[in-house]
Amino acid sequence: MWIVRLALRRPYTFVTMSVLIALLGGTAIVTMPVDIFPYIDIPVISVIWNYSGISPDEMEKRIDTIFERAMTTTVNDIEHIETQAYSGVSVTRVYFQPNVKIEMALAQVTALCQTLLRIFPPGTYPPSIVKYDASSVPILQIGLGSKTLSEQQLFDLGLNFIRTQLATVQGAAVPLPFGGKFRQVMVDLNPEALYAKGLSPADVSSALGQQNLILPAGTAKLGDIDYQVKLNSSPELLDQFNDLPIKVVNGATVYVRDVAQVRDGYAVQSSIVRTNGTRGALLTVLRNGKASTLAIVEAVKAALPKILAGLPPELEVRQFFEQWLFVRAA
């Protein structure tokens, strides 16, 4: 009963402590992230290598084996390594000890990858290094569709306009859109015309690479004025690519238009999204780290009207897989 006697002797102390506990409890309830599952922090880093055209066996011999051996001597606190090799792609998952400082481990892996690029086969792309987060789960999906806009336009709007502005929402991560067609300039070669002119696809590629350039030229001082000099040989219009010279054959200049057709096209489509029977694009909003699901969804819903106000009115936006409904019900 000593605590009762202490409370009777010091009543103001216990009243102050009670008020303080009530205030701290209310603050914790308001600021606590609300979600179904707790935050899970697993120290894992994924490294994705790309080398187009190589078989899985060669990918393992030329890249994966060297990378794994180098990590065991350079990166600290590794628990184990898992690697999967595919055609032209390999995915290496590095599992670390529970007490590791993941930021330092990420810096070590990044530095090692940049060093190994010099000894890997020519044409190897710099890897994508991603910190795995088990709590990064989809909480909202945004479908893009239209009766008049093409798949290229839908993908472009989702990638360059909607996604970039939603990425500023605190705690939200928005990957690249699914579906749609990634817009790019396509050069369709005519094999018969190339053979007749004695050219190869490499000649066309070399001509485009050498003449589609923007070079720094410095400044020119004329009197008391310094002029900025620009050397811009990059075509401003798509049709101007057809006028680029490739090579002089038998005294005649061969242009791109003589052996190829340049058009506004798209990359090979690897995913298709359908909304109510029509093709479209899909944006996925992920929860990043310890952020509150409800706060992220409310911020995204508040930002969407402002974003859509500057986009074509024929763009139709629908929301799917609203996980926040289950969070709120819980």
mmCIF file of C-alpha atoms in Angstrom:
data_model
loop_
_atom_site.group_PDB
_atom_site.id
_atom_site.type_symbol
_atom_site.label_atom_id
_atom_site.label_comp_id
_atom_site.label_asym_id
_atom_site.label_seq_id
_atom_site.Cartn_x
_atom_site.Cartn_y
_atom_site.Cartn_z
ATOM 1 C CA MET A 1 0.000 0.000 0.000
ATOM 2 C CA TRP A 2 3.055 2.253 -0.096
ATOM 3 C CA ILE A 3 2.017 3.753 -3.440
ATOM 4 C CA VAL A 4 -1.313 4.883 -1.943
ATOM 5 C CA ARG A 5 0.459 6.582 0.962
ATOM 6 C CA LEU A 6 2.894 8.218 -1.522
ATOM 7 C CA ALA A 7 -0.016 9.517 -3.617
ATOM 8 C CA LEU A 8 -1.702 10.965 -0.514
ATOM 9 C CA ARG A 9 1.490 12.722 0.545
ATOM 10 C CA ARG A 10 2.274 14.051 -2.994
ATOM 11 C CA PRO A 11 -1.087 14.622 -4.717
ATOM 12 C CA TYR A 12 0.133 17.262 -7.182
ATOM 13 C CA THR A 13 2.872 14.970 -8.480
ATOM 14 C CA PHE A 14 0.417 12.198 -9.308
ATOM 15 C CA VAL A 15 -2.081 14.612 -10.878
ATOM 16 C CA THR A 16 0.690 16.003 -13.104
ATOM 17 C CA MET A 17 1.790 12.499 -14.102
ATOM 18 C CA SER A 18 -1.801 11.524 -14.934
ATOM 19 C CA VAL A 19 -2.287 14.591 -17.135
ATOM 20 C CA LEU A 20 1.069 13.937 -18.846
ATOM 21 C CA ILE A 21 0.159 10.303 -19.558
ATOM 22 C CA ALA A 22 -3.187 11.388 -21.004
ATOM 23 C CA LEU A 23 -1.542 13.977 -23.268
ATOM 24 C CA LEU A 24 1.170 11.596 -24.484
ATOM 25 C CA GLY A 25 -1.386 8.850 -25.066
ATOM 26 C CA GLY A 26 -3.608 11.134 -27.125
ATOM 27 C CA THR A 27 -0.640 12.345 -29.168
ATOM 28 C CA ALA A 28 0.476 8.760 -29.821
ATOM 29 C CA ILE A 29 -3.011 7.771 -30.984
ATOM 30 C CA VAL A 30 -3.189 10.687 -33.425
ATOM 31 C CA THR A 31 0.316 10.298 -34.892
ATOM 32 C CA MET A 32 0.536 6.493 -34.930
ATOM 33 C CA PRO A 33 0.507 4.997 -38.474
ATOM 34 C CA VAL A 34 -2.657 2.993 -39.047
ATOM 35 C CA ASP A 35 -2.346 -0.253 -40.984
ATOM 36 C CA ILE A 36 -3.332 -3.906 -40.997
ATOM 37 C CA PHE A 37 0.181 -5.342 -40.712
ATOM 38 C CA PRO A 38 3.146 -4.035 -38.699
ATOM 39 C CA TYR A 39 6.251 -2.555 -40.280
ATOM 40 C CA ILE A 40 8.659 -5.309 -41.338
ATOM 41 C CA ASP A 41 12.293 -4.382 -41.894
ATOM 42 C CA ILE A 42 14.217 -7.178 -43.630
ATOM 43 C CA PRO A 43 17.776 -6.171 -44.678
ATOM 44 C CA VAL A 44 17.776 -7.314 -48.312
ATOM 45 C CA ILE A 45 19.166 -5.609 -51.423
ATOM 46 C CA SER A 46 18.314 -6.673 -54.975
ATOM 47 C CA VAL A 47 20.779 -6.050 -57.818
ATOM 48 C CA ILE A 48 19.439 -6.423 -61.372
ATOM 49 C CA TRP A 49 21.983 -6.761 -64.200
ATOM 50 C CA ASN A 50 21.060 -6.369 -67.878
ATOM 51 C CA TYR A 51 23.093 -7.640 -70.837
ATOM 52 C CA SER A 52 20.880 -8.003 -73.898
ATOM 53 C CA GLY A 53 21.161 -11.133 -76.021
ATOM 54 C CA ILE A 54 23.220 -13.290 -73.670
ATOM 55 C CA SER A 55 22.071 -16.742 -72.552
ATOM 56 C CA PRO A 56 21.452 -17.599 -68.870
ATOM 57 C CA ASP A 57 24.558 -19.837 -68.770
ATOM 58 C CA GLU A 58 26.812 -17.082 -70.092
ATOM 59 C CA MET A 59 25.106 -14.582 -67.787
ATOM 60 C CA GLU A 60 26.071 -16.741 -64.840
ATOM 61 C CA LYS A 61 29.686 -17.227 -65.957
ATOM 62 C CA ARG A 62 30.497 -13.707 -67.124
ATOM 63 C CA ILE A 63 28.586 -11.591 -64.588
ATOM 64 C CA ASP A 64 26.931 -13.434 -61.694
ATOM 65 C CA THR A 65 29.896 -15.516 -60.520
ATOM 66 C CA ILE A 66 32.289 -12.566 -60.624
ATOM 67 C CA PHE A 67 29.813 -10.321 -58.834
ATOM 68 C CA GLU A 68 29.107 -12.824 -56.055
ATOM 69 C CA ARG A 69 32.805 -13.481 -55.382
ATOM 70 C CA ALA A 70 33.570 -9.762 -55.296
ATOM 71 C CA MET A 71 30.783 -9.109 -52.790
ATOM 72 C CA THR A 72 32.103 -11.699 -50.343
ATOM 73 C CA THR A 73 35.389 -9.777 -50.111
ATOM 74 C CA THR A 74 34.081 -6.197 -50.247
ATOM 75 C CA VAL A 75 30.627 -6.021 -48.638
ATOM 76 C CA ASN A 76 30.264 -6.585 -44.882
ATOM 77 C CA ASP A 77 27.686 -8.539 -42.842
ATOM 78 C CA ILE A 78 26.360 -10.765 -45.649
ATOM 79 C CA GLU A 79 24.176 -13.662 -44.486
ATOM 80 C CA HIS A 80 23.685 -15.352 -47.853
ATOM 81 C CA ILE A 81 23.300 -14.543 -51.564
ATOM 82 C CA GLU A 82 20.683 -15.779 -54.028
ATOM 83 C CA THR A 83 20.977 -15.301 -57.799
ATOM 84 C CA GLN A 84 18.627 -16.139 -60.646
ATOM 85 C CA ALA A 85 19.890 -15.845 -64.231
ATOM 86 C CA TYR A 86 17.568 -15.368 -67.175
ATOM 87 C CA SER A 87 18.091 -14.536 -70.836
ATOM 88 C CA GLY A 88 19.806 -11.145 -70.769
ATOM 89 C CA VAL A 89 18.883 -10.460 -67.129
ATOM 90 C CA SER A 90 20.062 -11.640 -63.728
ATOM 91 C CA VAL A 91 18.624 -10.848 -60.302
ATOM 92 C CA THR A 92 20.898 -11.105 -57.265
ATOM 93 C CA ARG A 93 19.405 -10.838 -53.778
ATOM 94 C CA VAL A 94 21.840 -10.069 -50.983
ATOM 95 C CA TYR A 95 20.578 -10.972 -47.493
ATOM 96 C CA PHE A 96 22.345 -9.239 -44.598
ATOM 97 C CA GLN A 97 22.628 -9.853 -40.872
ATOM 98 C CA PRO A 98 19.784 -8.380 -38.762
ATOM 99 C CA ASN A 99 22.008 -5.758 -37.111
ATOM 100 C CA VAL A 100 23.477 -4.376 -40.354
ATOM 101 C CA LYS A 101 23.317 -0.692 -41.269
ATOM 102 C CA ILE A 102 21.462 -1.070 -44.544
ATOM 103 C CA GLU A 103 22.474 2.392 -45.808
ATOM 104 C CA MET A 104 26.167 1.505 -45.497
ATOM 105 C CA ALA A 105 25.589 -1.883 -47.122
ATOM 106 C CA LEU A 106 23.732 -0.217 -49.986
ATOM 107 C CA ALA A 107 26.632 2.196 -50.504
ATOM 108 C CA GLN A 108 29.143 -0.679 -50.552
ATOM 109 C CA VAL A 109 27.137 -2.658 -53.110
ATOM 110 C CA THR A 110 26.723 0.426 -55.317
ATOM 111 C CA ALA A 111 30.447 1.218 -55.228
ATOM 112 C CA LEU A 112 31.305 -2.399 -56.062
ATOM 113 C CA CYS A 113 28.929 -2.450 -59.041
ATOM 114 C CA GLN A 114 30.482 0.679 -60.513
ATOM 115 C CA THR A 115 33.946 -0.868 -60.186
ATOM 116 C CA LEU A 116 32.945 -4.184 -61.781
ATOM 117 C CA LEU A 117 31.398 -2.466 -64.802
ATOM 118 C CA ARG A 118 34.915 -1.878 -66.150
ATOM 119 C CA ILE A 119 35.754 -5.587 -66.233
ATOM 120 C CA PHE A 120 32.367 -6.890 -67.364
ATOM 121 C CA PRO A 121 31.737 -7.530 -71.093
ATOM 122 C CA PRO A 122 31.232 -4.397 -73.225
ATOM 123 C CA GLY A 123 27.568 -3.493 -73.474
ATOM 124 C CA THR A 124 26.675 -4.386 -69.886
ATOM 125 C CA TYR A 125 24.245 -1.832 -68.508
ATOM 126 C CA PRO A 126 24.695 -0.310 -65.045
ATOM 127 C CA PRO A 127 22.595 -2.367 -62.621
ATOM 128 C CA SER A 128 19.410 -1.367 -60.858
ATOM 129 C CA ILE A 129 19.985 -1.557 -57.093
ATOM 130 C CA VAL A 130 16.821 -1.719 -54.998
ATOM 131 C CA LYS A 131 16.377 -2.026 -51.241
ATOM 132 C CA TYR A 132 13.746 -4.663 -50.570
ATOM 133 C CA ASP A 133 10.952 -3.551 -48.272
ATOM 134 C CA ALA A 134 8.363 -6.124 -47.233
ATOM 135 C CA SER A 135 6.029 -3.316 -46.164
ATOM 136 C CA SER A 136 5.917 -1.805 -49.664
ATOM 137 C CA VAL A 137 2.576 -3.268 -50.691
ATOM 138 C CA PRO A 138 0.046 -1.923 -53.215
ATOM 139 C CA ILE A 139 -2.591 0.193 -51.486
ATOM 140 C CA LEU A 140 -4.235 1.797 -54.513
ATOM 141 C CA GLN A 141 -4.353 1.204 -58.260
ATOM 142 C CA ILE A 142 -5.221 3.915 -60.760
ATOM 143 C CA GLY A 143 -6.512 2.842 -64.166
ATOM 144 C CA LEU A 144 -6.081 5.106 -67.192
ATOM 145 C CA GLY A 145 -8.389 4.734 -70.176
ATOM 146 C CA SER A 146 -9.907 6.724 -73.001
ATOM 147 C CA LYS A 147 -12.119 6.301 -76.036
ATOM 148 C CA THR A 148 -9.968 8.612 -78.172
ATOM 149 C CA LEU A 149 -6.415 8.547 -76.743
ATOM 150 C CA SER A 150 -4.035 5.822 -77.952
ATOM 151 C CA GLU A 151 -2.080 3.441 -75.728
ATOM 152 C CA GLN A 152 1.064 5.481 -76.366
ATOM 153 C CA GLN A 153 -0.616 8.650 -75.157
ATOM 154 C CA LEU A 154 -2.046 6.925 -72.079
ATOM 155 C CA PHE A 155 1.357 5.521 -71.130
ATOM 156 C CA ASP A 156 2.992 8.908 -71.725
ATOM 157 C CA LEU A 157 0.428 10.715 -69.545
ATOM 158 C CA GLY A 158 0.806 8.176 -66.763
ATOM 159 C CA LEU A 159 4.610 8.143 -66.871
ATOM 160 C CA ASN A 160 5.456 11.812 -67.354
ATOM 161 C CA PHE A 161 2.528 13.678 -65.806
ATOM 162 C CA ILE A 162 0.577 11.663 -63.240
ATOM 163 C CA ARG A 163 3.366 9.489 -61.804
ATOM 164 C CA THR A 164 5.869 12.321 -61.354
ATOM 165 C CA GLN A 165 3.396 14.389 -59.341
ATOM 166 C CA LEU A 166 2.120 11.501 -57.225
ATOM 167 C CA ALA A 167 5.716 10.635 -56.316
ATOM 168 C CA THR A 168 5.839 13.818 -54.200
ATOM 169 C CA VAL A 169 3.238 12.393 -51.779
ATOM 170 C CA GLN A 170 5.028 11.537 -48.544
ATOM 171 C CA GLY A 171 5.333 7.785 -48.030
ATOM 172 C CA ALA A 172 4.109 6.883 -51.526
ATOM 173 C CA ALA A 173 6.100 5.018 -54.160
ATOM 174 C CA VAL A 174 4.748 4.889 -57.718
ATOM 175 C CA PRO A 175 6.473 2.411 -60.103
ATOM 176 C CA LEU A 176 6.350 2.654 -63.880
ATOM 177 C CA PRO A 177 2.904 2.138 -65.433
ATOM 178 C CA PHE A 178 1.742 -1.292 -66.539
ATOM 179 C CA GLY A 179 0.259 -1.706 -69.978
ATOM 180 C CA GLY A 180 0.293 0.959 -72.658
ATOM 181 C CA LYS A 181 3.019 1.464 -75.216
ATOM 182 C CA PHE A 182 6.335 3.143 -74.453
ATOM 183 C CA ARG A 183 6.801 5.842 -77.069
ATOM 184 C CA GLN A 184 10.072 5.915 -79.003
ATOM 185 C CA VAL A 185 11.403 6.790 -82.438
ATOM 186 C CA MET A 186 11.538 3.710 -84.664
ATOM 187 C CA VAL A 187 13.755 3.283 -87.730
ATOM 188 C CA ASP A 188 12.315 0.584 -90.006
ATOM 189 C CA LEU A 189 15.098 -0.692 -92.271
ATOM 190 C CA ASN A 190 14.561 -1.896 -95.826
ATOM 191 C CA PRO A 191 16.851 -4.944 -96.258
ATOM 192 C CA GLU A 192 16.632 -4.890 -100.049
ATOM 193 C CA ALA A 193 17.567 -1.203 -100.248
ATOM 194 C CA LEU A 194 20.466 -1.758 -97.840
ATOM 195 C CA TYR A 195 21.763 -4.633 -99.962
ATOM 196 C CA ALA A 196 21.460 -2.581 -103.158
ATOM 197 C CA LYS A 197 23.462 0.282 -101.628
ATOM 198 C CA GLY A 198 26.048 -2.025 -100.065
ATOM 199 C CA LEU A 199 25.195 -0.921 -96.533
ATOM 200 C CA SER A 200 24.485 -2.713 -93.260
ATOM 201 C CA PRO A 201 22.273 -1.857 -90.272
ATOM 202 C CA ALA A 202 25.447 -0.888 -88.406
ATOM 203 C CA ASP A 203 26.075 1.892 -90.962
ATOM 204 C CA VAL A 204 22.623 3.362 -90.301
ATOM 205 C CA SER A 205 23.065 3.102 -86.531
ATOM 206 C CA SER A 206 26.500 4.722 -86.720
ATOM 207 C CA ALA A 207 25.209 7.594 -88.864
ATOM 208 C CA LEU A 208 22.346 8.307 -86.475
ATOM 209 C CA GLY A 209 24.641 8.184 -83.459
ATOM 210 C CA GLN A 210 27.292 10.457 -84.957
ATOM 211 C CA GLN A 211 24.943 13.128 -86.304
ATOM 212 C CA ASN A 212 22.268 13.251 -83.608
ATOM 213 C CA LEU A 213 24.506 15.146 -81.183
ATOM 214 C CA ILE A 214 24.579 18.232 -79.008
ATOM 215 C CA LEU A 215 28.192 19.246 -78.357
ATOM 216 C CA PRO A 216 29.490 21.874 -75.899
ATOM 217 C CA ALA A 217 31.342 24.521 -77.915
ATOM 218 C CA GLY A 218 32.163 27.019 -75.185
ATOM 219 C CA THR A 219 32.018 30.769 -75.702
ATOM 220 C CA ALA A 220 33.226 33.279 -78.285
ATOM 221 C CA LYS A 221 34.385 36.733 -77.199
ATOM 222 C CA LEU A 222 33.692 39.481 -79.723
ATOM 223 C CA GLY A 223 34.698 42.836 -78.370
ATOM 224 C CA ASP A 224 33.274 43.326 -74.908
ATOM 225 C CA ILE A 225 30.582 40.645 -75.279
ATOM 226 C CA ASP A 226 30.859 36.910 -74.600
ATOM 227 C CA TYR A 227 28.579 34.809 -76.783
ATOM 228 C CA GLN A 228 27.457 31.308 -75.881
ATOM 229 C CA VAL A 229 28.177 28.997 -78.826
ATOM 230 C CA LYS A 230 25.956 25.958 -79.298
ATOM 231 C CA LEU A 231 26.546 23.097 -81.707
ATOM 232 C CA ASN A 232 23.179 21.370 -81.969
ATOM 233 C CA SER A 233 22.857 18.794 -84.724
ATOM 234 C CA SER A 234 19.924 16.990 -83.134
ATOM 235 C CA PRO A 235 16.851 17.109 -85.398
ATOM 236 C CA GLU A 236 13.934 19.055 -83.975
ATOM 237 C CA LEU A 237 11.309 17.313 -86.114
ATOM 238 C CA LEU A 238 10.845 13.612 -86.711
ATOM 239 C CA ASP A 239 10.969 13.930 -90.509
ATOM 240 C CA GLN A 240 14.416 15.528 -90.309
ATOM 241 C CA PHE A 241 15.906 12.147 -89.376
ATOM 242 C CA ASN A 242 15.160 11.014 -92.922
ATOM 243 C CA ASP A 243 17.482 13.723 -94.291
ATOM 244 C CA LEU A 244 20.575 12.566 -92.384
ATOM 245 C CA PRO A 245 23.333 11.307 -94.730
ATOM 246 C CA ILE A 246 24.690 7.828 -94.148
ATOM 247 C CA LYS A 247 27.462 7.275 -96.663
ATOM 248 C CA VAL A 248 28.696 8.205 -100.121
ATOM 249 C CA VAL A 249 28.322 5.237 -102.494
ATOM 250 C CA ASN A 250 29.637 5.547 -106.074
ATOM 251 C CA GLY A 251 29.719 9.327 -105.793
ATOM 252 C CA ALA A 252 26.099 9.581 -104.583
ATOM 253 C CA THR A 253 25.080 10.404 -101.034
ATOM 254 C CA VAL A 254 22.788 7.847 -99.437
ATOM 255 C CA TYR A 255 20.310 9.313 -96.955
ATOM 256 C CA VAL A 256 18.316 7.579 -94.251
ATOM 257 C CA ARG A 257 15.128 7.927 -96.302
ATOM 258 C CA ASP A 258 16.722 5.854 -99.082
ATOM 259 C CA VAL A 259 17.111 2.730 -96.955
ATOM 260 C CA ALA A 260 14.749 3.198 -93.995
ATOM 261 C CA GLN A 261 11.614 4.854 -92.720
ATOM 262 C CA VAL A 262 11.627 6.871 -89.497
ATOM 263 C CA ARG A 263 8.339 7.000 -87.617
ATOM 264 C CA ASP A 264 6.847 7.810 -84.247
ATOM 265 C CA GLY A 265 6.430 4.319 -82.818
ATOM 266 C CA TYR A 266 6.688 2.349 -79.609
ATOM 267 C CA ALA A 267 8.845 -0.291 -77.973
ATOM 268 C CA VAL A 268 7.904 -3.954 -78.021
ATOM 269 C CA GLN A 269 4.897 -4.246 -75.722
ATOM 270 C CA SER A 270 5.389 -6.704 -72.848
ATOM 271 C CA SER A 271 2.232 -6.065 -70.788
ATOM 272 C CA ILE A 272 -1.399 -5.329 -71.633
ATOM 273 C CA VAL A 273 -4.002 -3.716 -69.379
ATOM 274 C CA ARG A 274 -7.711 -3.801 -70.185
ATOM 275 C CA THR A 275 -10.338 -1.611 -68.556
ATOM 276 C CA ASN A 276 -13.958 -2.423 -69.402
ATOM 277 C CA GLY A 277 -12.856 -4.160 -72.589
ATOM 278 C CA THR A 278 -10.566 -1.371 -73.836
ATOM 279 C CA ARG A 279 -6.805 -1.204 -73.568
ATOM 280 C CA GLY A 280 -5.262 1.280 -71.182
ATOM 281 C CA ALA A 281 -2.543 1.745 -68.552
ATOM 282 C CA LEU A 282 -2.345 1.059 -64.826
ATOM 283 C CA LEU A 283 -0.513 2.957 -62.080
ATOM 284 C CA THR A 284 0.149 1.267 -58.733
ATOM 285 C CA VAL A 285 0.655 3.269 -55.539
ATOM 286 C CA LEU A 286 2.815 1.495 -52.942
ATOM 287 C CA ARG A 287 3.216 2.234 -49.264
ATOM 288 C CA ASN A 288 6.838 3.039 -48.533
ATOM 289 C CA GLY A 289 8.311 2.279 -45.126
ATOM 290 C CA LYS A 290 6.486 3.263 -41.943
ATOM 291 C CA ALA A 291 4.040 5.683 -43.545
ATOM 292 C CA SER A 292 0.332 5.435 -42.761
ATOM 293 C CA THR A 293 -1.819 3.841 -45.449
ATOM 294 C CA LEU A 294 -4.758 6.129 -44.710
ATOM 295 C CA ALA A 295 -2.597 9.260 -44.885
ATOM 296 C CA ILE A 296 -1.090 8.213 -48.237
ATOM 297 C CA VAL A 297 -4.451 7.403 -49.834
ATOM 298 C CA GLU A 298 -6.016 10.639 -48.609
ATOM 299 C CA ALA A 299 -3.061 12.639 -49.980
ATOM 300 C CA VAL A 300 -3.239 10.839 -53.345
ATOM 301 C CA LYS A 301 -6.983 11.391 -53.636
ATOM 302 C CA ALA A 302 -6.506 15.070 -52.799
ATOM 303 C CA ALA A 303 -3.748 15.475 -55.409
ATOM 304 C CA LEU A 304 -5.514 13.703 -58.291
ATOM 305 C CA PRO A 305 -8.053 16.471 -59.119
ATOM 306 C CA LYS A 306 -5.260 19.057 -59.366
ATOM 307 C CA ILE A 307 -3.208 16.768 -61.609
ATOM 308 C CA LEU A 308 -6.108 15.878 -63.897
ATOM 309 C CA ALA A 309 -7.037 19.542 -64.317
ATOM 310 C CA GLY A 310 -4.000 20.003 -66.577
ATOM 311 C CA LEU A 311 -4.510 16.827 -68.638
ATOM 312 C CA PRO A 312 -6.764 16.134 -71.642
ATOM 313 C CA PRO A 313 -10.445 15.984 -70.625
ATOM 314 C CA GLU A 314 -10.973 12.747 -72.574
ATOM 315 C CA LEU A 315 -8.660 10.927 -70.139
ATOM 316 C CA GLU A 316 -10.680 8.610 -67.883
ATOM 317 C CA VAL A 317 -9.251 7.745 -64.460
ATOM 318 C CA ARG A 318 -10.606 4.958 -62.255
ATOM 319 C CA GLN A 319 -9.449 3.731 -58.859
ATOM 320 C CA PHE A 320 -9.137 0.022 -58.039
ATOM 321 C CA PHE A 321 -7.870 -2.219 -55.233
ATOM 322 C CA GLU A 322 -8.479 0.314 -52.500
ATOM 323 C CA GLN A 323 -6.744 -1.442 -49.602
ATOM 324 C CA TRP A 324 -7.335 1.550 -47.341
ATOM 325 C CA LEU A 325 -10.957 0.394 -46.958
ATOM 326 C CA PHE A 326 -9.769 -2.715 -45.114
ATOM 327 C CA VAL A 327 -7.347 -0.644 -43.035
ATOM 328 C CA ARG A 328 -10.090 1.735 -41.968
ATOM 329 C CA ALA A 329 -12.419 -1.164 -41.164
ATOM 330 C CA ALA A 330 -9.698 -2.747 -39.023
#
